[in-house]
PDB file of C-alpha atoms and ligand atoms in Angstrom:
ATOM      1  CA  MET A   1     127.601  51.374  50.366  1.00 50.00           C
ATOM      2  CA  SER A   2     125.870  47.970  50.525  1.00 62.00           C
ATOM      3  CA  ALA A   3     123.704  47.236  53.543  1.00 76.00           C
ATOM      4  CA  LYS A   4     125.937  46.187  56.374  1.00 87.00           C
ATOM      5  CA  VAL A   5     125.833  46.121  60.145  1.00 97.00           C
ATOM      6  CA  TRP A   6     128.919  46.096  62.331  1.00 97.00           C
ATOM      7  CA  LEU A   7     128.503  44.142  65.570  1.00 98.00           C
ATOM      8  CA  VAL A   8     131.160  45.740  67.698  1.00 98.00           C
ATOM      9  CA  GLY A   9     132.486  44.982  71.179  1.00 98.00           C
ATOM     10  CA  ALA A  10     133.077  48.139  73.186  1.00 98.00           C
ATOM     11  CA  GLY A  11     135.167  46.369  75.828  1.00 97.00           C
ATOM     12  CA  PRO A  12     134.590  46.386  79.575  1.00 97.00           C
ATOM     13  CA  GLY A  13     134.482  50.111  80.207  1.00 96.00           C
ATOM     14  CA  ASP A  14     137.914  51.698  79.912  1.00 97.00           C
ATOM     15  CA  PRO A  15     137.729  53.502  76.547  1.00 97.00           C
ATOM     16  CA  GLU A  16     141.420  52.785  75.972  1.00 96.00           C
ATOM     17  CA  LEU A  17     140.564  49.096  75.748  1.00 97.00           C
ATOM     18  CA  LEU A  18     138.657  49.602  72.491  1.00 97.00           C
ATOM     19  CA  THR A  19     140.242  47.878  69.511  1.00 98.00           C
ATOM     20  CA  LEU A  20     141.503  49.926  66.579  1.00 98.00           C
ATOM     21  CA  LYS A  21     138.930  48.128  64.448  1.00 98.00           C
ATOM     22  CA  ALA A  22     136.131  49.247  66.762  1.00 98.00           C
ATOM     23  CA  VAL A  23     137.349  52.838  66.525  1.00 98.00           C
ATOM     24  CA  LYS A  24     137.421  52.563  62.732  1.00 97.00           C
ATOM     25  CA  ALA A  25     133.871  51.212  62.609  1.00 97.00           C
ATOM     26  CA  LEU A  26     132.634  53.947  64.971  1.00 98.00           C
ATOM     27  CA  ASN A  27     134.308  56.569  62.802  1.00 97.00           C
ATOM     28  CA  GLN A  28     132.303  55.443  59.798  1.00 96.00           C
ATOM     29  CA  ALA A  29     128.995  55.000  61.584  1.00 97.00           C
ATOM     30  CA  ASP A  30     125.804  56.892  60.747  1.00 96.00           C
ATOM     31  CA  ILE A  31     123.847  55.101  63.471  1.00 97.00           C
ATOM     32  CA  VAL A  32     125.194  53.640  66.707  1.00 97.00           C
ATOM     33  CA  MET A  33     122.826  51.378  68.633  1.00 97.00           C
ATOM     34  CA  ILE A  34     124.241  51.162  72.108  1.00 96.00           C
ATOM     35  CA  ASP A  35     123.713  48.875  75.133  1.00 94.00           C
ATOM     36  CA  ASP A  36     123.663  50.022  78.777  1.00 91.00           C
ATOM     37  CA  LEU A  37     126.993  48.548  79.747  1.00 93.00           C
ATOM     38  CA  VAL A  38     128.856  50.513  77.086  1.00 96.00           C
ATOM     39  CA  ASN A  39     130.813  53.452  78.463  1.00 96.00           C
ATOM     40  CA  PRO A  40     129.407  56.521  76.646  1.00 96.00           C
ATOM     41  CA  ALA A  41     132.961  57.930  76.569  1.00 97.00           C
ATOM     42  CA  VAL A  42     133.654  55.698  73.551  1.00 97.00           C
ATOM     43  CA  LEU A  43     131.187  57.788  71.555  1.00 97.00           C
ATOM     44  CA  GLU A  44     133.890  60.416  71.101  1.00 97.00           C
ATOM     45  CA  HIS A  45     134.890  58.275  68.100  1.00 98.00           C
ATOM     46  CA  CYS A  46     131.580  58.863  66.325  1.00 97.00           C
ATOM     47  CA  PRO A  47     130.724  62.539  66.889  1.00 94.00           C
ATOM     48  CA  ALA A  48     128.536  62.744  63.766  1.00 94.00           C
ATOM     49  CA  ALA A  49     126.549  59.550  64.338  1.00 97.00           C
ATOM     50  CA  ARG A  50     123.052  59.307  65.678  1.00 97.00           C
ATOM     51  CA  VAL A  51     123.172  57.374  68.932  1.00 97.00           C
ATOM     52  CA  VAL A  52     120.214  55.115  69.693  1.00 96.00           C
ATOM     53  CA  PRO A  53     120.169  53.619  73.222  1.00 94.00           C
ATOM     54  CA  VAL A  54     118.628  50.145  73.203  1.00 93.00           C
ATOM     55  CA  GLY A  55     119.750  48.901  76.611  1.00 85.00           C
ATOM     56  CA  LYS A  56     117.486  46.757  78.703  1.00 69.00           C
ATOM     57  CA  ARG A  57     118.216  48.454  82.016  1.00 59.00           C
ATOM     58  CA  GLY A  58     117.185  51.772  83.532  1.00 43.00           C
ATOM     59  CA  GLY A  59     114.399  53.394  81.571  1.00 46.00           C
ATOM     60  CA  CYS A  60     114.583  51.086  78.571  1.00 48.00           C
ATOM     61  CA  ARG A  61     113.754  47.770  80.243  1.00 56.00           C
ATOM     62  CA  SER A  62     111.219  47.043  77.593  1.00 56.00           C
ATOM     63  CA  THR A  63     113.405  47.253  74.487  1.00 69.00           C
ATOM     64  CA  PRO A  64     112.691  43.761  73.226  1.00 86.00           C
ATOM     65  CA  GLN A  65     115.219  41.899  71.153  1.00 87.00           C
ATOM     66  CA  ALA A  66     112.795  41.740  68.210  1.00 90.00           C
ATOM     67  CA  PHE A  67     112.562  45.529  68.202  1.00 91.00           C
ATOM     68  CA  ILE A  68     116.363  45.827  68.120  1.00 92.00           C
ATOM     69  CA  HIS A  69     116.473  43.382  65.207  1.00 93.00           C
ATOM     70  CA  ARG A  70     113.900  45.319  63.217  1.00 93.00           C
ATOM     71  CA  LEU A  71     115.552  48.650  63.921  1.00 94.00           C
ATOM     72  CA  MET A  72     118.965  47.421  62.733  1.00 95.00           C
ATOM     73  CA  LEU A  73     117.350  46.051  59.603  1.00 94.00           C
ATOM     74  CA  ARG A  74     115.473  49.267  58.884  1.00 95.00           C
ATOM     75  CA  TYR A  75     118.567  51.455  59.203  1.00 96.00           C
ATOM     76  CA  ALA A  76     120.698  49.057  57.165  1.00 95.00           C
ATOM     77  CA  ARG A  77     118.098  48.975  54.377  1.00 94.00           C
ATOM     78  CA  GLN A  78     118.134  52.760  54.338  1.00 95.00           C
ATOM     79  CA  GLY A  79     121.802  52.415  53.357  1.00 94.00           C
ATOM     80  CA  LYS A  80     123.041  53.700  56.703  1.00 95.00           C
ATOM     81  CA  CYS A  81     126.272  52.475  58.209  1.00 96.00           C
ATOM     82  CA  VAL A  82     125.016  50.828  61.400  1.00 97.00           C
ATOM     83  CA  VAL A  83     127.181  49.969  64.376  1.00 98.00           C
ATOM     84  CA  ARG A  84     125.597  47.775  67.009  1.00 97.00           C
ATOM     85  CA  LEU A  85     127.787  48.485  70.028  1.00 97.00           C
ATOM     86  CA  LYS A  86     127.814  45.987  72.882  1.00 96.00           C
ATOM     87  CA  GLY A  87     129.624  45.837  76.209  1.00 97.00           C
ATOM     88  CA  GLY A  88     132.662  43.558  76.326  1.00 98.00           C
ATOM     89  CA  ASP A  89     132.671  41.096  73.446  1.00 98.00           C
ATOM     90  CA  PRO A  90     129.528  40.750  71.307  1.00 97.00           C
ATOM     91  CA  CYS A  91     129.530  36.962  71.535  1.00 96.00           C
ATOM     92  CA  ILE A  92     130.256  36.476  75.223  1.00 97.00           C
ATOM     93  CA  PHE A  93     126.790  36.460  76.797  1.00 94.00           C
ATOM     94  CA  GLY A  94     125.955  39.273  74.414  1.00 90.00           C
ATOM     95  CA  ARG A  95     123.513  37.750  71.919  1.00 90.00           C
ATOM     96  CA  GLY A  96     125.824  38.846  69.119  1.00 92.00           C
ATOM     97  CA  SER A  97     125.441  35.633  67.186  1.00 92.00           C
ATOM     98  CA  GLU A  98     121.629  35.786  67.389  1.00 91.00           C
ATOM     99  CA  GLU A  99     121.700  39.271  65.928  1.00 94.00           C
ATOM    100  CA  ALA A 100     124.202  38.246  63.255  1.00 95.00           C
ATOM    101  CA  ASP A 101     122.088  35.230  62.259  1.00 95.00           C
ATOM    102  CA  TRP A 102     118.960  37.283  62.030  1.00 94.00           C
ATOM    103  CA  LEU A 103     120.582  39.964  59.903  1.00 95.00           C
ATOM    104  CA  THR A 104     122.219  37.550  57.478  1.00 95.00           C
ATOM    105  CA  THR A 105     118.917  35.689  57.107  1.00 96.00           C
ATOM    106  CA  HIS A 106     117.486  39.015  55.973  1.00 94.00           C
ATOM    107  CA  GLY A 107     120.240  39.605  53.443  1.00 94.00           C
ATOM    108  CA  ILE A 108     122.299  42.041  55.475  1.00 95.00           C
ATOM    109  CA  GLU A 109     126.050  41.674  55.583  1.00 95.00           C
ATOM    110  CA  VAL A 110     127.483  41.523  59.094  1.00 97.00           C
ATOM    111  CA  GLU A 111     130.962  42.197  60.346  1.00 97.00           C
ATOM    112  CA  MET A 112     131.860  41.254  63.912  1.00 97.00           C
ATOM    113  CA  VAL A 113     134.528  43.108  65.867  1.00 98.00           C
ATOM    114  CA  ASN A 114     135.834  41.550  69.079  1.00 98.00           C
ATOM    115  CA  GLY A 115     135.884  43.412  72.335  1.00 98.00           C
ATOM    116  CA  ILE A 116     137.711  42.628  75.549  1.00 98.00           C
ATOM    117  CA  THR A 117     135.290  40.714  77.689  1.00 98.00           C
ATOM    118  CA  ALA A 118     134.652  41.858  81.283  1.00 98.00           C
ATOM    119  CA  GLY A 119     136.030  38.666  82.812  1.00 98.00           C
ATOM    120  CA  LEU A 120     139.438  39.134  81.238  1.00 97.00           C
ATOM    121  CA  ALA A 121     139.632  42.816  82.076  1.00 97.00           C
ATOM    122  CA  GLY A 122     138.428  42.353  85.646  1.00 97.00           C
ATOM    123  CA  ALA A 123     140.994  39.686  86.393  1.00 97.00           C
ATOM    124  CA  THR A 124     143.849  41.615  84.829  1.00 95.00           C
ATOM    125  CA  HIS A 125     142.945  44.845  86.575  1.00 93.00           C
ATOM    126  CA  CYS A 126     143.245  43.227  89.968  1.00 92.00           C
ATOM    127  CA  GLY A 127     146.350  41.233  89.196  1.00 95.00           C
ATOM    128  CA  ILE A 128     144.828  37.800  88.686  1.00 97.00           C
ATOM    129  CA  PRO A 129     146.199  35.587  85.901  1.00 96.00           C
ATOM    130  CA  LEU A 130     143.260  33.434  84.791  1.00 97.00           C
ATOM    131  CA  THR A 131     145.580  30.610  83.828  1.00 97.00           C
ATOM    132  CA  LEU A 132     148.756  29.889  85.723  1.00 96.00           C
ATOM    133  CA  ARG A 133     151.255  27.144  85.063  1.00 95.00           C
ATOM    134  CA  GLY A 134     150.831  24.346  87.576  1.00 94.00           C
ATOM    135  CA  ILE A 135     147.813  25.986  89.199  1.00 95.00           C
ATOM    136  CA  ALA A 136     145.076  26.658  86.669  1.00 96.00           C
ATOM    137  CA  ARG A 137     145.199  24.807  83.386  1.00 94.00           C
ATOM    138  CA  GLY A 138     142.217  26.500  81.863  1.00 97.00           C
ATOM    139  CA  VAL A 139     139.449  28.973  82.298  1.00 98.00           C
ATOM    140  CA  THR A 140     135.703  28.520  81.985  1.00 98.00           C
ATOM    141  CA  LEU A 141     133.305  31.408  81.403  1.00 98.00           C
ATOM    142  CA  VAL A 142     129.795  30.762  82.681  1.00 96.00           C
ATOM    143  CA  THR A 143     126.668  32.747  83.328  1.00 94.00           C
ATOM    144  CA  ALA A 144     124.738  32.247  86.530  1.00 87.00           C
ATOM    145  CA  HIS A 145     121.639  33.592  84.851  1.00 80.00           C
ATOM    146  CA  THR A 146     119.841  31.482  82.269  1.00 72.00           C
ATOM    147  CA  GLN A 147     116.612  32.402  80.570  1.00 64.00           C
ATOM    148  CA  ASP A 148     115.121  28.911  80.719  1.00 65.00           C
ATOM    149  CA  ASP A 149     116.535  28.234  84.191  1.00 61.00           C
ATOM    150  CA  SER A 150     118.351  25.226  82.796  1.00 70.00           C
ATOM    151  CA  SER A 151     121.037  24.396  85.252  1.00 80.00           C
ATOM    152  CA  LEU A 152     124.741  24.129  84.597  1.00 89.00           C
ATOM    153  CA  ASN A 153     126.662  20.953  85.320  1.00 93.00           C
ATOM    154  CA  TRP A 154     128.030  22.337  88.590  1.00 94.00           C
ATOM    155  CA  PRO A 155     129.777  19.147  89.750  1.00 95.00           C
ATOM    156  CA  ALA A 156     131.730  19.094  86.475  1.00 96.00           C
ATOM    157  CA  LEU A 157     132.612  22.771  86.901  1.00 96.00           C
ATOM    158  CA  ALA A 158     133.595  22.251  90.543  1.00 97.00           C
ATOM    159  CA  GLN A 159     135.984  19.479  89.592  1.00 96.00           C
ATOM    160  CA  SER A 160     137.295  20.861  86.313  1.00 96.00           C
ATOM    161  CA  GLY A 161     140.454  22.332  87.813  1.00 95.00           C
ATOM    162  CA  THR A 162     139.902  25.404  85.665  1.00 97.00           C
ATOM    163  CA  THR A 163     139.352  28.954  86.857  1.00 98.00           C
ATOM    164  CA  LEU A 164     135.649  29.799  86.762  1.00 98.00           C
ATOM    165  CA  VAL A 165     134.625  33.263  85.662  1.00 98.00           C
ATOM    166  CA  VAL A 166     130.973  33.832  86.481  1.00 98.00           C
ATOM    167  CA  TYR A 167     128.989  36.550  84.699  1.00 97.00           C
ATOM    168  CA  MET A 168     125.656  37.901  85.946  1.00 95.00           C
ATOM    169  CA  GLY A 169     126.265  36.286  89.317  1.00 95.00           C
ATOM    170  CA  VAL A 170     125.613  39.072  91.853  1.00 96.00           C
ATOM    171  CA  ALA A 171     122.000  38.066  92.482  1.00 95.00           C
ATOM    172  CA  LYS A 172     122.848  34.360  92.400  1.00 95.00           C
ATOM    173  CA  LEU A 173     125.659  34.093  94.933  1.00 97.00           C
ATOM    174  CA  PRO A 174     123.891  31.627  97.252  1.00 96.00           C
ATOM    175  CA  GLU A 175     123.004  29.332  94.334  1.00 94.00           C
ATOM    176  CA  VAL A 176     126.540  29.465  92.909  1.00 96.00           C
ATOM    177  CA  ARG A 177     128.088  28.789  96.337  1.00 97.00           C
ATOM    178  CA  ASP A 178     125.730  25.928  97.195  1.00 96.00           C
ATOM    179  CA  SER A 179     126.027  24.307  93.778  1.00 95.00           C
ATOM    180  CA  LEU A 180     129.832  24.367  93.804  1.00 97.00           C
ATOM    181  CA  LEU A 181     130.030  23.131  97.406  1.00 97.00           C
ATOM    182  CA  ALA A 182     127.605  20.323  96.580  1.00 97.00           C
ATOM    183  CA  GLY A 183     129.728  19.569  93.516  1.00 96.00           C
ATOM    184  CA  GLY A 184     132.766  19.013  95.711  1.00 97.00           C
ATOM    185  CA  MET A 185     134.647  22.320  95.555  1.00 98.00           C
ATOM    186  CA  ARG A 186     136.620  23.255  98.695  1.00 97.00           C
ATOM    187  CA  ALA A 187     134.871  25.714 101.021  1.00 98.00           C
ATOM    188  CA  ASP A 188     138.065  27.804 101.231  1.00 98.00           C
ATOM    189  CA  MET A 189     138.542  28.050  97.464  1.00 98.00           C
ATOM    190  CA  PRO A 190     139.630  31.656  96.774  1.00 98.00           C
ATOM    191  CA  VAL A 191     137.103  33.974  95.133  1.00 98.00           C
ATOM    192  CA  ALA A 192     137.513  37.500  93.771  1.00 98.00           C
ATOM    193  CA  MET A 193     134.449  39.625  93.076  1.00 98.00           C
ATOM    194  CA  ILE A 194     135.169  42.524  90.764  1.00 98.00           C
ATOM    195  CA  GLU A 195     132.707  45.341  90.221  1.00 98.00           C
ATOM    196  CA  ASN A 196     132.960  47.855  87.360  1.00 98.00           C
ATOM    197  CA  ALA A 197     136.069  46.234  85.961  1.00 97.00           C
ATOM    198  CA  SER A 198     138.541  48.570  84.242  1.00 96.00           C
ATOM    199  CA  LEU A 199     136.658  51.725  85.230  1.00 96.00           C
ATOM    200  CA  PRO A 200     138.032  54.312  87.662  1.00 95.00           C
ATOM    201  CA  HIS A 201     135.451  53.199  90.219  1.00 95.00           C
ATOM    202  CA  GLN A 202     136.380  49.516  89.954  1.00 96.00           C
ATOM    203  CA  ARG A 203     136.148  47.728  93.312  1.00 97.00           C
ATOM    204  CA  GLU A 204     137.325  44.270  94.255  1.00 97.00           C
ATOM    205  CA  CYS A 205     136.407  42.037  97.152  1.00 97.00           C
ATOM    206  CA  ARG A 206     138.505  38.952  97.925  1.00 97.00           C
ATOM    207  CA  SER A 207     136.834  36.091  99.689  1.00 98.00           C
ATOM    208  CA  THR A 208     136.344  32.336  99.673  1.00 98.00           C
ATOM    209  CA  LEU A 209     133.621  30.129  98.279  1.00 98.00           C
ATOM    210  CA  ALA A 210     131.976  29.609 101.674  1.00 98.00           C
ATOM    211  CA  ALA A 211     132.170  33.263 102.712  1.00 98.00           C
ATOM    212  CA  MET A 212     131.517  35.022  99.411  1.00 98.00           C
ATOM    213  CA  GLN A 213     127.848  35.750  99.929  1.00 98.00           C
ATOM    214  CA  GLN A 214     128.322  37.336 103.355  1.00 98.00           C
ATOM    215  CA  ASP A 215     131.405  39.238 102.186  1.00 98.00           C
ATOM    216  CA  ALA A 216     129.592  40.515  99.083  1.00 98.00           C
ATOM    217  CA  HIS A 217     126.739  41.652 101.288  1.00 98.00           C
ATOM    218  CA  ASP A 218     129.060  43.520 103.682  1.00 98.00           C
ATOM    219  CA  PHE A 219     130.917  45.031 100.713  1.00 98.00           C
ATOM    220  CA  GLN A 220     127.606  45.984  99.076  1.00 98.00           C
ATOM    221  CA  LEU A 221     128.690  44.401  95.833  1.00 98.00           C
ATOM    222  CA  LYS A 222     126.633  45.642  92.913  1.00 97.00           C
ATOM    223  CA  SER A 223     126.158  44.679  89.298  1.00 96.00           C
ATOM    224  CA  PRO A 224     127.969  44.764  86.920  1.00 97.00           C
ATOM    225  CA  ALA A 225     130.418  42.431  88.559  1.00 98.00           C
ATOM    226  CA  ILE A 226     132.189  39.217  87.724  1.00 98.00           C
ATOM    227  CA  LEU A 227     133.271  36.443  90.047  1.00 98.00           C
ATOM    228  CA  VAL A 228     136.600  34.701  89.637  1.00 98.00           C
ATOM    229  CA  ILE A 229     136.566  31.365  91.455  1.00 98.00           C
ATOM    230  CA  GLY A 230     139.679  29.225  91.695  1.00 98.00           C
ATOM    231  CA  GLU A 231     143.195  29.047  93.138  1.00 97.00           C
ATOM    232  CA  VAL A 232     144.324  32.017  91.036  1.00 97.00           C
ATOM    233  CA  ALA A 233     141.809  34.287  92.780  1.00 97.00           C
ATOM    234  CA  ALA A 234     144.279  34.505  95.683  1.00 96.00           C
ATOM    235  CA  GLN A 235     146.919  36.021  93.386  1.00 94.00           C
ATOM    236  CA  GLN A 236     147.742  39.681  93.321  1.00 89.00           C
ATOM    237  CA  GLN A 237     150.325  40.193  90.646  1.00 82.00           C
ATOM    238  CA  ILE A 238     151.510  43.415  89.102  1.00 67.00           C
ATOM    239  CA  HIS A 239     148.575  45.662  88.286  1.00 57.00           C
ATOM    240  CA  ALA A 240     147.824  46.552  84.706  1.00 51.00           C
ATOM    241  CA  LEU A 241     148.855  50.058  83.800  1.00 51.00           C
ATOM    242  CA  ALA A 242     145.748  52.168  84.222  1.00 53.00           C
ATOM    243  CA  GLU A 243     146.803  54.548  81.524  1.00 52.00           C
ATOM    244  CA  ILE A 244     149.672  54.748  79.105  1.00 50.00           C
ATOM    245  CA  ALA A 245     151.286  58.093  79.691  1.00 50.00           C
TER     246      ALA A 245
HETATM  247  N1  LIG B   1     129.285  40.837  76.498  1.00 92.09           N
HETATM  248  C1  LIG B   1     129.709  41.215  77.833  1.00 92.09           C
HETATM  249  C2  LIG B   1     128.915  40.507  78.908  1.00 92.09           C
HETATM  250  C3  LIG B   1     127.447  40.897  78.935  1.00 92.09           C
HETATM  251  S1  LIG B   1     126.568  40.058  80.181  1.00 92.09           S
HETATM  252  C4  LIG B   1     131.211  40.968  77.972  1.00 92.09           C
HETATM  253  O1  LIG B   1     131.799  40.313  77.122  1.00 92.09           O
HETATM  254  O2  LIG B   1     131.796  41.443  78.949  1.00 92.09           O
HETATM  255  C5  LIG B   1     126.559  41.258  81.472  1.00 92.09           C
HETATM  256  C6  LIG B   1     127.456  40.822  82.591  1.00 92.09           C
HETATM  257  O3  LIG B   1     128.810  41.059  82.236  1.00 92.09           O
HETATM  258  C7  LIG B   1     127.269  41.594  83.886  1.00 92.09           C
HETATM  259  O4  LIG B   1     126.204  41.086  84.653  1.00 92.09           O
HETATM  260  C8  LIG B   1     128.592  41.354  84.567  1.00 92.09           C
HETATM  261  O5  LIG B   1     128.672  40.055  85.125  1.00 92.09           O
HETATM  262  C9  LIG B   1     129.547  41.398  83.377  1.00 92.09           C
HETATM  263  N2  LIG B   1     130.134  42.733  83.177  1.00 92.09           N
HETATM  264  C10 LIG B   1     129.983  43.540  82.127  1.00 92.09           C
HETATM  265  N3  LIG B   1     130.724  44.654  82.263  1.00 92.09           N
HETATM  266  C11 LIG B   1     131.365  44.554  83.443  1.00 92.09           C
HETATM  267  C12 LIG B   1     132.289  45.355  84.154  1.00 92.09           C
HETATM  268  N4  LIG B   1     132.731  46.525  83.673  1.00 92.09           N
HETATM  269  N5  LIG B   1     132.748  44.912  85.346  1.00 92.09           N
HETATM  270  C13 LIG B   1     132.351  43.723  85.848  1.00 92.09           C
HETATM  271  N6  LIG B   1     131.477  42.919  85.224  1.00 92.09           N
HETATM  272  C14 LIG B   1     130.988  43.315  84.033  1.00 92.09           C
END
């Protein structure tokens, strides 16, 4: 087999939200390089593979991106079938495109497999439609955490009329609140904060823009969580089926 790396999205947590393509790639894998936010339950699809944790959280904080790049390259050049498994979708705040660029520059073929991103799953699992006719004409995914601290155009976001889905926002609630208020968003704009989306221990906290920091504190909101900010965050439609019987 020619040298190839699969960059695969593992989805938000519920193993049933894996795509068939992801399962197929896992089935063929010799090596699976896995991030922290991936539910280890998905590894049932690659019982024979060697699993290499390269997450940046607990224990492995120091796994630098350059090390991950070199490791993927080494395994691929050994002719191994490498799956780089990432939480959610590889290209939504997942550095998937950086890894793909680096590999192709080094002559390695890359195949990308979408995953369901946490923002979509979180909203669906608490009955929030991210777009809604007459209410939300779009959706904007943003991260509250930037490496170079470059700031987002908050006034434009506040006035966009789209639903905002904020990733990596738990530690930045005061900044997000203040920036959106300063940008002209209503203080009583509905907010939903969704922790561990799609997992059995998912929790959701409904609030408003002005109250979200205090409410998150009282709720003891923890990462990983997404924030849904916009009129639709007051909705509670039919829940997604947790499991297909
Ligand atoms: N590529 C991922 C996002 C990685 S960034 C995706 O597409 O989902 C990490 C951030 O994603 C976390 O800080 C959190 O905001 C969000 N996240 C990931 N998994 C989550 C989950 N199960 N529930 C809620 N938020 C999650």
